[in-house]
CSV table of C-alpha atoms in Angstrom, one decimal:
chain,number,residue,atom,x,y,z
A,1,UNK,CA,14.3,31.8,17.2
A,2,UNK,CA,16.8,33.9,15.4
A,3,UNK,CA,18.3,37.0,17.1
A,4,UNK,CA,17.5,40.5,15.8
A,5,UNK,CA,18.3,41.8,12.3
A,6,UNK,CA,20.8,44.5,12.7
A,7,UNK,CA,23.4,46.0,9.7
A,8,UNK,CA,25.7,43.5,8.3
A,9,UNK,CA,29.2,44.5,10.3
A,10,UNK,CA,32.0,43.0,12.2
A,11,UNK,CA,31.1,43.5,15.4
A,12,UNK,CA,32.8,42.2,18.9
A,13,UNK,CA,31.9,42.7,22.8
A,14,UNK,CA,34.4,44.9,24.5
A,15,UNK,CA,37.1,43.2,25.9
A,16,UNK,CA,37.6,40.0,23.8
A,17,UNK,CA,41.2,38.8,24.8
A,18,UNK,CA,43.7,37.9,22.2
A,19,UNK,CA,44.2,34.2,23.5
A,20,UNK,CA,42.0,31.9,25.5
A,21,UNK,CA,42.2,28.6,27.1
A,22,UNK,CA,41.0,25.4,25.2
A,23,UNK,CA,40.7,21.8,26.2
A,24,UNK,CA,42.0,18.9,23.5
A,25,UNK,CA,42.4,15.3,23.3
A,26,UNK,CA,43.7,12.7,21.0
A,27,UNK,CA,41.7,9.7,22.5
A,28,UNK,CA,43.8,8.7,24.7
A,29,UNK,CA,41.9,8.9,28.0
A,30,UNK,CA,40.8,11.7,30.6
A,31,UNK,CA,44.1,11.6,32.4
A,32,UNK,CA,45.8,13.9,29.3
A,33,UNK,CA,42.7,16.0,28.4
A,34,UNK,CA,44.9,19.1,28.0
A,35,UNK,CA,44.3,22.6,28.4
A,36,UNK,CA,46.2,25.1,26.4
A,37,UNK,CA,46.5,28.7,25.3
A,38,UNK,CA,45.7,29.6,21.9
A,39,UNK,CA,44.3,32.3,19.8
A,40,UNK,CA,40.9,33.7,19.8
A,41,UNK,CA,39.4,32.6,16.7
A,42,UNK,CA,38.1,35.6,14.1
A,43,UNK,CA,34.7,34.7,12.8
A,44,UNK,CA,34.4,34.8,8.7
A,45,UNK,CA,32.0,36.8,7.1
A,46,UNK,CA,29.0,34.1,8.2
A,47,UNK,CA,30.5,33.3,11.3
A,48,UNK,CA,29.9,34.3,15.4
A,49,UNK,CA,32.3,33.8,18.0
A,50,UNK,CA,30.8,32.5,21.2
A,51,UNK,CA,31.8,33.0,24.6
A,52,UNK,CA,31.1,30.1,26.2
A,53,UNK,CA,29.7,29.8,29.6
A,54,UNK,CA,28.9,26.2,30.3
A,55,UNK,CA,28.5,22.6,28.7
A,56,UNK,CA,27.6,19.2,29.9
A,57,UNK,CA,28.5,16.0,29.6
A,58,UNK,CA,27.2,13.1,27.5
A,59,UNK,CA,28.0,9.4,27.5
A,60,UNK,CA,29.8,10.4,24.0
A,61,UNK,CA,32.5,12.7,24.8
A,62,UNK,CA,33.8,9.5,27.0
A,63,UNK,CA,33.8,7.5,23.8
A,64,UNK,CA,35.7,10.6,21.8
A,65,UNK,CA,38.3,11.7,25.0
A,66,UNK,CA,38.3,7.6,25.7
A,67,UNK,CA,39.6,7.1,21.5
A,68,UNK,CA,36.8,4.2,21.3
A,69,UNK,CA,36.5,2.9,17.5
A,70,UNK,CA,35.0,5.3,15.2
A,71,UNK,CA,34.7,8.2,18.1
A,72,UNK,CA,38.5,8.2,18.0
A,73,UNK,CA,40.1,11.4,17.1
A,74,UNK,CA,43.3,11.2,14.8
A,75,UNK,CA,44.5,14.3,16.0
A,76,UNK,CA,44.0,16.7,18.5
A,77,UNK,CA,40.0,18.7,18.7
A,78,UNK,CA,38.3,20.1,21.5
A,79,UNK,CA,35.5,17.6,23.1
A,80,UNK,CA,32.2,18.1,24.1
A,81,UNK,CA,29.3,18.5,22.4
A,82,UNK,CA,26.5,20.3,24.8
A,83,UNK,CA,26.9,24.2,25.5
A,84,UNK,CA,25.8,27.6,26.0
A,85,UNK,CA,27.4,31.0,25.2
A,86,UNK,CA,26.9,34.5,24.2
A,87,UNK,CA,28.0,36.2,20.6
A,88,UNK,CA,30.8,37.8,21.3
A,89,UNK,CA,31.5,39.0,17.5
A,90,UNK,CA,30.1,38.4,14.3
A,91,UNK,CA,31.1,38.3,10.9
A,92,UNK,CA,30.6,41.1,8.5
A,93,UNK,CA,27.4,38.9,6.7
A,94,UNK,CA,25.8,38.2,9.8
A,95,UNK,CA,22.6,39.0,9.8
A,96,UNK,CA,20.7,36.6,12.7
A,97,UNK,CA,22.8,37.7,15.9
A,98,UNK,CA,24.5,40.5,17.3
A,99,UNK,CA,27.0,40.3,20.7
A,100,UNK,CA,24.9,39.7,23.7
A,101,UNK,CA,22.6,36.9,22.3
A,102,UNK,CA,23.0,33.8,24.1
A,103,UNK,CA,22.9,31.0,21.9
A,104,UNK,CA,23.7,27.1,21.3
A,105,UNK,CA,24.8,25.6,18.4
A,106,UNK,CA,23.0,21.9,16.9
A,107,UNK,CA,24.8,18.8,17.7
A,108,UNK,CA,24.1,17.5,14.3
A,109,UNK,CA,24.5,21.4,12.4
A,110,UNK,CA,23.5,20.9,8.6
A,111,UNK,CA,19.9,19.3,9.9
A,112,UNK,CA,17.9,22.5,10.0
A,113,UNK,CA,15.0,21.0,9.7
A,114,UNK,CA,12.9,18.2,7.9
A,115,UNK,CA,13.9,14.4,8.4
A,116,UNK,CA,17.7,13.5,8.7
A,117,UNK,CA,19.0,12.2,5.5
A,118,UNK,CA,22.6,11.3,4.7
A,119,UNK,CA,23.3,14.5,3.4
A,120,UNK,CA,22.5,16.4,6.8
A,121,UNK,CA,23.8,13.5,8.9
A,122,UNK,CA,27.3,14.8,8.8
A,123,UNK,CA,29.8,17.0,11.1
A,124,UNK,CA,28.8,16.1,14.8
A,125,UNK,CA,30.0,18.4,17.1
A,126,UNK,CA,32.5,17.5,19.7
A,127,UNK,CA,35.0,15.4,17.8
A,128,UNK,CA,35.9,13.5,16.4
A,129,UNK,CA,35.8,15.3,13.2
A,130,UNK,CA,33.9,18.7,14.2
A,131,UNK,CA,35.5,20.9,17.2
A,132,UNK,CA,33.4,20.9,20.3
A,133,UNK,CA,32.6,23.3,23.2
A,134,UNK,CA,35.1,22.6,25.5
A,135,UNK,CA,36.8,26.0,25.0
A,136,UNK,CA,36.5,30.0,26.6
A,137,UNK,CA,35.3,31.1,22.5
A,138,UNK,CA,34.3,28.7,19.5
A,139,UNK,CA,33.2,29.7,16.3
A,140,UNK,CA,30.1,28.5,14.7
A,141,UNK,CA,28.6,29.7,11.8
A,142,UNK,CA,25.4,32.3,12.2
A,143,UNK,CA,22.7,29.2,10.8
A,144,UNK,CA,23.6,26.5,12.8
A,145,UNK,CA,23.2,28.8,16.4
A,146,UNK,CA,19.8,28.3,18.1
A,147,UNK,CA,19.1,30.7,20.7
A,148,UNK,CA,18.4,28.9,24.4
A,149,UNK,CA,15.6,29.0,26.3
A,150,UNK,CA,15.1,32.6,27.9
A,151,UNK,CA,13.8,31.1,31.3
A,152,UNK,CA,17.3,29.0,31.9
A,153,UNK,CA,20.3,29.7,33.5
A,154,UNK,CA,23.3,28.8,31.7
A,155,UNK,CA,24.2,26.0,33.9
A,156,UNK,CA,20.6,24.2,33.1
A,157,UNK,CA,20.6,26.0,29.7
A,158,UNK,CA,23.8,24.0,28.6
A,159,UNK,CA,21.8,20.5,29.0
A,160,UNK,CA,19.3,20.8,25.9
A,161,UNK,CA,21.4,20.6,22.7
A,162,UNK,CA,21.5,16.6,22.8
A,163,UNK,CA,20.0,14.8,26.0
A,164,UNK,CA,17.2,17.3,25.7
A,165,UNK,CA,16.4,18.0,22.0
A,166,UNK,CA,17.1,14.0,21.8
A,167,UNK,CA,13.9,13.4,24.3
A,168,UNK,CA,12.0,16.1,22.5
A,169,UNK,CA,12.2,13.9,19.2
A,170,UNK,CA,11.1,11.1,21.0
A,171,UNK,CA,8.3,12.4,22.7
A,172,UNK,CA,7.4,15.6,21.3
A,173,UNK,CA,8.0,14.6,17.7
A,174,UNK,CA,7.9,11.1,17.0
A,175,UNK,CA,5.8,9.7,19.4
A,176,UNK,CA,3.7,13.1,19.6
A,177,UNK,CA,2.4,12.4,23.3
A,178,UNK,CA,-1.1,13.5,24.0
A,179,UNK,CA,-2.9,14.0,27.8
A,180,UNK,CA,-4.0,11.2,29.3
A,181,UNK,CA,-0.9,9.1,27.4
A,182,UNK,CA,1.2,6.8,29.4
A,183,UNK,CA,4.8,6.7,28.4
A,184,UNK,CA,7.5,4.2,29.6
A,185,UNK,CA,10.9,5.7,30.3
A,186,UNK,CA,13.9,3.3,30.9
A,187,UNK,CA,16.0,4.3,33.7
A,188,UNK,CA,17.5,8.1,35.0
A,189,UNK,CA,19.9,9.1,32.6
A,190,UNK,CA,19.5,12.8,31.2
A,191,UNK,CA,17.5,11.7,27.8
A,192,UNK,CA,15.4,9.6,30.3
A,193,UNK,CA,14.8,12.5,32.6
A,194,UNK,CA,14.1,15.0,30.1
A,195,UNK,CA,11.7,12.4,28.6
A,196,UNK,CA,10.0,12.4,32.4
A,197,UNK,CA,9.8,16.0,32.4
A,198,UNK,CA,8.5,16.7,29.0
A,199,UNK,CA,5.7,14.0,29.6
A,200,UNK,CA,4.8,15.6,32.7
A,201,UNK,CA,4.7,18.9,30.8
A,202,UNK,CA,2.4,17.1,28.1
A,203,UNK,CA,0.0,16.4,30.4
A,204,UNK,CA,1.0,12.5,30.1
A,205,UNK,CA,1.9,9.7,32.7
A,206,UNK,CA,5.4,8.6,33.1
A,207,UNK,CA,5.9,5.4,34.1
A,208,UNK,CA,9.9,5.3,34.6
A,209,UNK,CA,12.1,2.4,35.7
A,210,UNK,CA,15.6,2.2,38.0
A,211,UNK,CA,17.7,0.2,40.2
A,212,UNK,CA,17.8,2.4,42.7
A,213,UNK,CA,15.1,3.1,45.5
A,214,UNK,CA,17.1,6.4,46.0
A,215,UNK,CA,17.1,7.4,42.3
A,216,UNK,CA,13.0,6.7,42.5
A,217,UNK,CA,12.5,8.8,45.7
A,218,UNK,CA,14.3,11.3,43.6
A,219,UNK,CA,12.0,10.6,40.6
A,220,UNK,CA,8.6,11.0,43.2
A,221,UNK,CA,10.0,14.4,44.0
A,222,UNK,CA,10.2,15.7,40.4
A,223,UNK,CA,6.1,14.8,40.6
A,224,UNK,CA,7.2,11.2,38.7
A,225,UNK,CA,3.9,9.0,40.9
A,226,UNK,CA,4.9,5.8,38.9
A,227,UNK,CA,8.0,4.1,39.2
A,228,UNK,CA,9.7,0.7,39.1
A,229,UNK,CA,12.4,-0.2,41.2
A,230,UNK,CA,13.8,-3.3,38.5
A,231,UNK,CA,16.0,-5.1,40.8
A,232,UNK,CA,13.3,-5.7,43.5
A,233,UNK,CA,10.6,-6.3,40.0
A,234,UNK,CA,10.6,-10.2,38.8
A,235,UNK,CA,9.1,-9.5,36.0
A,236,UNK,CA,9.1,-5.4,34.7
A,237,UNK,CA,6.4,-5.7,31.9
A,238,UNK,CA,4.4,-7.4,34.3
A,239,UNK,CA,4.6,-4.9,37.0
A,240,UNK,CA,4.1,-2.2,33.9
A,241,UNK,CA,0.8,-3.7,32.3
A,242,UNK,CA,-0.4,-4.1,35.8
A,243,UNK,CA,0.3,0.0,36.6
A,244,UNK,CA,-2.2,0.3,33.0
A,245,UNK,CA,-4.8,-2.0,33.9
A,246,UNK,CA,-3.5,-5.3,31.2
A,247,UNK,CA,-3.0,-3.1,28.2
A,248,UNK,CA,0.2,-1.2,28.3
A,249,UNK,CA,1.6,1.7,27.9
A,250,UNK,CA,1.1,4.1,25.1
A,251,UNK,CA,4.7,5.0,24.2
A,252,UNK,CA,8.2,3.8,25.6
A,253,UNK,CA,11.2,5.7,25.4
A,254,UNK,CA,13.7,2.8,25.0
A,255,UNK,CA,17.2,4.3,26.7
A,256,UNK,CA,19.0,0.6,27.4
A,257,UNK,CA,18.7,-1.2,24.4
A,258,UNK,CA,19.8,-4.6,23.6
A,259,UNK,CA,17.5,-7.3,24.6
A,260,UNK,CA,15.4,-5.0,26.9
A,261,UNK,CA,13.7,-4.1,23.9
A,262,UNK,CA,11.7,-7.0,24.6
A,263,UNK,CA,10.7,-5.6,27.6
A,264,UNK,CA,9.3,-3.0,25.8
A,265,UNK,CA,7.8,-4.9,23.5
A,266,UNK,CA,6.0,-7.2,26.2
A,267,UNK,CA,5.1,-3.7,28.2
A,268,UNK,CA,3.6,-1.7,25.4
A,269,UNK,CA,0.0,-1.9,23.8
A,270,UNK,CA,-1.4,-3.0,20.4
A,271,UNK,CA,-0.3,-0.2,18.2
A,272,UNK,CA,1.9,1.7,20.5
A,273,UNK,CA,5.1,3.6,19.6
A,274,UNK,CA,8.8,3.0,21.2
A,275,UNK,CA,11.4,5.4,20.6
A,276,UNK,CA,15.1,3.4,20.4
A,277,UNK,CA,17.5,5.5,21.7
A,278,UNK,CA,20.1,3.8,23.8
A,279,UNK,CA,22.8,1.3,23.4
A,280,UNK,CA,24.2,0.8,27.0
A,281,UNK,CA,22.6,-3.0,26.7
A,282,UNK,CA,24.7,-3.7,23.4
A,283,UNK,CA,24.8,-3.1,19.5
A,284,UNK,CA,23.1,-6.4,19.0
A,285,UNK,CA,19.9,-7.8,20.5
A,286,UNK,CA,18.1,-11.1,20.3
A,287,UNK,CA,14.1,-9.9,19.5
A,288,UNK,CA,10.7,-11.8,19.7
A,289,UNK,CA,9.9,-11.0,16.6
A,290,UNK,CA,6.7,-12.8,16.9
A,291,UNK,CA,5.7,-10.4,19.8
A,292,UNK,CA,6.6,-7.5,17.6
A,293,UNK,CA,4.2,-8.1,14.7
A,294,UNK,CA,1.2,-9.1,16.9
A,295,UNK,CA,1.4,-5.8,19.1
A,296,UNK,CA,1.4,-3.8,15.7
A,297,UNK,CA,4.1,-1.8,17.3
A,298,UNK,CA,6.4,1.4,15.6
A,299,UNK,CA,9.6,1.3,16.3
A,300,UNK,CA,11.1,4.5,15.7
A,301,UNK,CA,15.4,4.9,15.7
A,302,UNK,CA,15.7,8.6,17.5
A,303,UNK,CA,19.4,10.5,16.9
A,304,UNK,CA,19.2,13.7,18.8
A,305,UNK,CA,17.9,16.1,16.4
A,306,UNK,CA,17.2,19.0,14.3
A,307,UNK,CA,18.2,22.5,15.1
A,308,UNK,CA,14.3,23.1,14.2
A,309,UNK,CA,13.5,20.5,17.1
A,310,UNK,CA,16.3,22.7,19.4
A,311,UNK,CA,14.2,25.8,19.0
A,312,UNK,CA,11.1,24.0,19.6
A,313,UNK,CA,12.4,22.6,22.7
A,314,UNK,CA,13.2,25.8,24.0
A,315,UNK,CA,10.5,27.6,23.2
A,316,UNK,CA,8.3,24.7,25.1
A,317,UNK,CA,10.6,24.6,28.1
A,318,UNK,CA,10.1,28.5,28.8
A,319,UNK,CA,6.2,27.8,28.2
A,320,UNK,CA,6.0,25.1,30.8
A,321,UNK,CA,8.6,26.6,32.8
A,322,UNK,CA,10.6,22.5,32.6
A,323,UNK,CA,14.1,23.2,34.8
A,324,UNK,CA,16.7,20.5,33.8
A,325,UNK,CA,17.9,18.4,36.5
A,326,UNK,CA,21.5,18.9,37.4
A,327,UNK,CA,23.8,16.1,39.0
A,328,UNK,CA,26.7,18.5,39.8
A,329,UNK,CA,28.6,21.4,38.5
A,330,UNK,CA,32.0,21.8,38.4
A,331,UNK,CA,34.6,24.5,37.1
A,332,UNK,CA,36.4,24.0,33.8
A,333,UNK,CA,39.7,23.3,35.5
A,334,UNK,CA,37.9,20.5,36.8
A,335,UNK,CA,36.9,19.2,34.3
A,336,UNK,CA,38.6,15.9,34.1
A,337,UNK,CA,37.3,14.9,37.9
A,338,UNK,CA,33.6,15.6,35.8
A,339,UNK,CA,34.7,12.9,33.3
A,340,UNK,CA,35.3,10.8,35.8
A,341,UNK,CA,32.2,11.1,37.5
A,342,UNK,CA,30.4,10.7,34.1
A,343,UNK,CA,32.2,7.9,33.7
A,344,UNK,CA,31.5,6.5,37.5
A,345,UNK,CA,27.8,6.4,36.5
A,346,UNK,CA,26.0,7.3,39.7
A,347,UNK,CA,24.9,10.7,38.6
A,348,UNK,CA,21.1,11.3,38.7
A,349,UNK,CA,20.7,14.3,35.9
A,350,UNK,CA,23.3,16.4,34.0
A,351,UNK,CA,27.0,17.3,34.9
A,352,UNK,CA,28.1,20.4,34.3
A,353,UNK,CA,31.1,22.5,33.6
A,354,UNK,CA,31.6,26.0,33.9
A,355,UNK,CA,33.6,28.8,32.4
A,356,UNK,CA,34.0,32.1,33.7
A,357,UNK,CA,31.5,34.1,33.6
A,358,UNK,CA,28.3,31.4,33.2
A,359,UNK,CA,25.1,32.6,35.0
A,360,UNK,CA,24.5,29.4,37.4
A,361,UNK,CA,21.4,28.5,40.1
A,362,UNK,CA,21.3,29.5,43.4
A,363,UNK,CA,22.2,25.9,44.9
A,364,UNK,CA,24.6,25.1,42.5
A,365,UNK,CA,27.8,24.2,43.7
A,366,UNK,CA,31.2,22.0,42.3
A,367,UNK,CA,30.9,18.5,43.5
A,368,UNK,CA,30.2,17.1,46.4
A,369,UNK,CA,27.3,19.4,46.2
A,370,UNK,CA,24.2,19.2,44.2
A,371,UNK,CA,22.1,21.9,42.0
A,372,UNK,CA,18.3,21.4,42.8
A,373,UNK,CA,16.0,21.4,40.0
A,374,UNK,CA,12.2,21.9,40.2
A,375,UNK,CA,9.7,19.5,38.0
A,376,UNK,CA,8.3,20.5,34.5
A,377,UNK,CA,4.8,22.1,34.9
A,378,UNK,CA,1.5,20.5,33.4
């Protein structure tokens, strides 16, 4: 939802500083991840400057700190793609915020709304080619800023821009999950936990899958009653179409990719849905085609989404009163041990980073310890 109208001005919070600290990359690797001083950025007449107060890692910024193929920076940009701040100034045309409204800004920020066409697919944030978050202010014009949910800190508020706006197009938008639905979510990755919650929330069944007995006690806790443990499973579709009585679930949320697609294909019913997200399994997959014409099955391809979709995900997680799970936070001047533990891939949830000033949860605390997060309400 936009902020309050107010008389086009330039406008700042007290006490902007002149310079600020930003973090930049060129590719090559976590280890030079540099912080520097430089100027505070002035907004132009249809920009805000935000004070950031937290963001969290994705599997992405990896590939854009890491210089993988096309995520490779060719000179030096701020990372990071998920955050939170507060306006801090405006621009003398602003007309949708004023200082003090805590907003986000859209991964993807020319799709407003409507489906993604090659014309809005353009400018991701976080590098390579647009700046990201990892900075004390960034600028970002007064459209492409969503305000967060009202009910969030900013540690758990810093989560929904992509792993959480990217399960609400699955299951919220594409798949459109009713009550009563079953929905199969591939392992415990923050797209897959958001896609837990939100089913929870939509009165639907999760069924979600893992390799780790401790990562599915964790699950059983967030109210998740039906989990796979795929290691100890011979054969996961089996164990799946068992759990629904022989004829699948409704809807999968497809986070691995690769050739577990045909695990979804096998574990899904006649004209069910699966939204494709990941690609941890490979770019390339061999598919039973066969089985895919005979279960009458969509196949929707899911990248994040709209900055429409953003405000309807926030708007539904302070309705349902959803809390984010957290892995960890730490402070921005660790931020290069978060890489790393990104990187490690034992997290269960979202790491977070912190700037001065960030409104965080009671239990959070840098890492070793861990932020508790409550389930999604039906």
């Amino acid at each position: 939802m936009p902020g309050q109208a107010h008389t086009p001005a330039d406008a700042a919070a007290p006490g902007t500083p002149r310079t600020m600290t930003a973090w930049t990359t060129r590719g090559d690797g976590i280890d030079r991840l540099s912080a520097v001083r430089v100027p505070v950025p002035e907004p132009g007449p249809t920009e805000v400057l935000v004070k950031m107060a937290a963001v969290s890692l994705n599997y992405r910024d990896l590939l854009v700190v890491g210089g993988v193929d096309h995520w490779s920076p060719d000179r030096d940009v701020v990372p990071v793609s998920d955050g939170v701040g507060s306006v801090a100034a405006v621009g003398s045309a602003v007309t949708r915020w004023q200082p003090g409204d805590r907003v986000s800004a859209g991964f993807l920020p020319r799709w407003r709304s409507g489906p993604l066409t090659e014309d809005t697919y353009v400018s991701p944030v976080g590098g390579p080619v647009n700046r990201g978050m990892l900075a004390e202010y960034v600028l970002v014009e007064q459209d492409e800023a969503v305000r967060t949910a009202q009910s969030l800190d900013d540690v758990h508020a810093a989560t929904l821009p992509v792993a959480g706006v990217t399960a609400w197009h699955a299951v919220g938008r594409r798949s459109r999950v009713r009550p009563g639905e079953t929905v199969l979510v591939h392992g415990t990755g923050g797209v897959a936990l958001f896609a837990a919650q939100l089913t929870l929330a939509l009165g639907a069944t999760p069924v979600v899958t893992s390799g780790s007995d401790e990562k599915l006690d964790r699950l059983r806790a967030l109210g998740v009653d039906r989990t796979v443990n795929y290691r100890r499973t011979e054969d996961l579709a089996a164990e799946v179409l068992r759990m629904t009585g022989g004829e699948g679930v409704d809807h999968v949320v497809e986070t691995v990719g690769g050739d577990n697609l045909n695990r979804s294909l096998e574990a899904v019913k006649v004209g069910g849905s699966i939204s494709f997200i990941g690609l941890i399994a490979g770019r390339e997959a061999n598919i039973d085609v066969y089985r895919f014409v005979t279960r009458n099955v969509t196949v929707h391809g899911i990248e994040t989404g709209s900055l429409e979709m953003l405000e309807e995900l926030a708007a539904f997680v302070d309705e349902h009163g959803i809390t984010p799970v957290i892995d960890s936070v730490h402070p921005a001047e660790r931020v290069q041990d978060a890489l790393r533990h990104l990187e490690g891939g034992g997290h269960f949830g979202k790491i977070v980073v912190t700037l001065p000033g960030a409104t965080t949860p009671r239990a959070a605390s840098a890492v070793p310890g861990r932020a508790s997060a409550r389930p999604g309400s039906r």
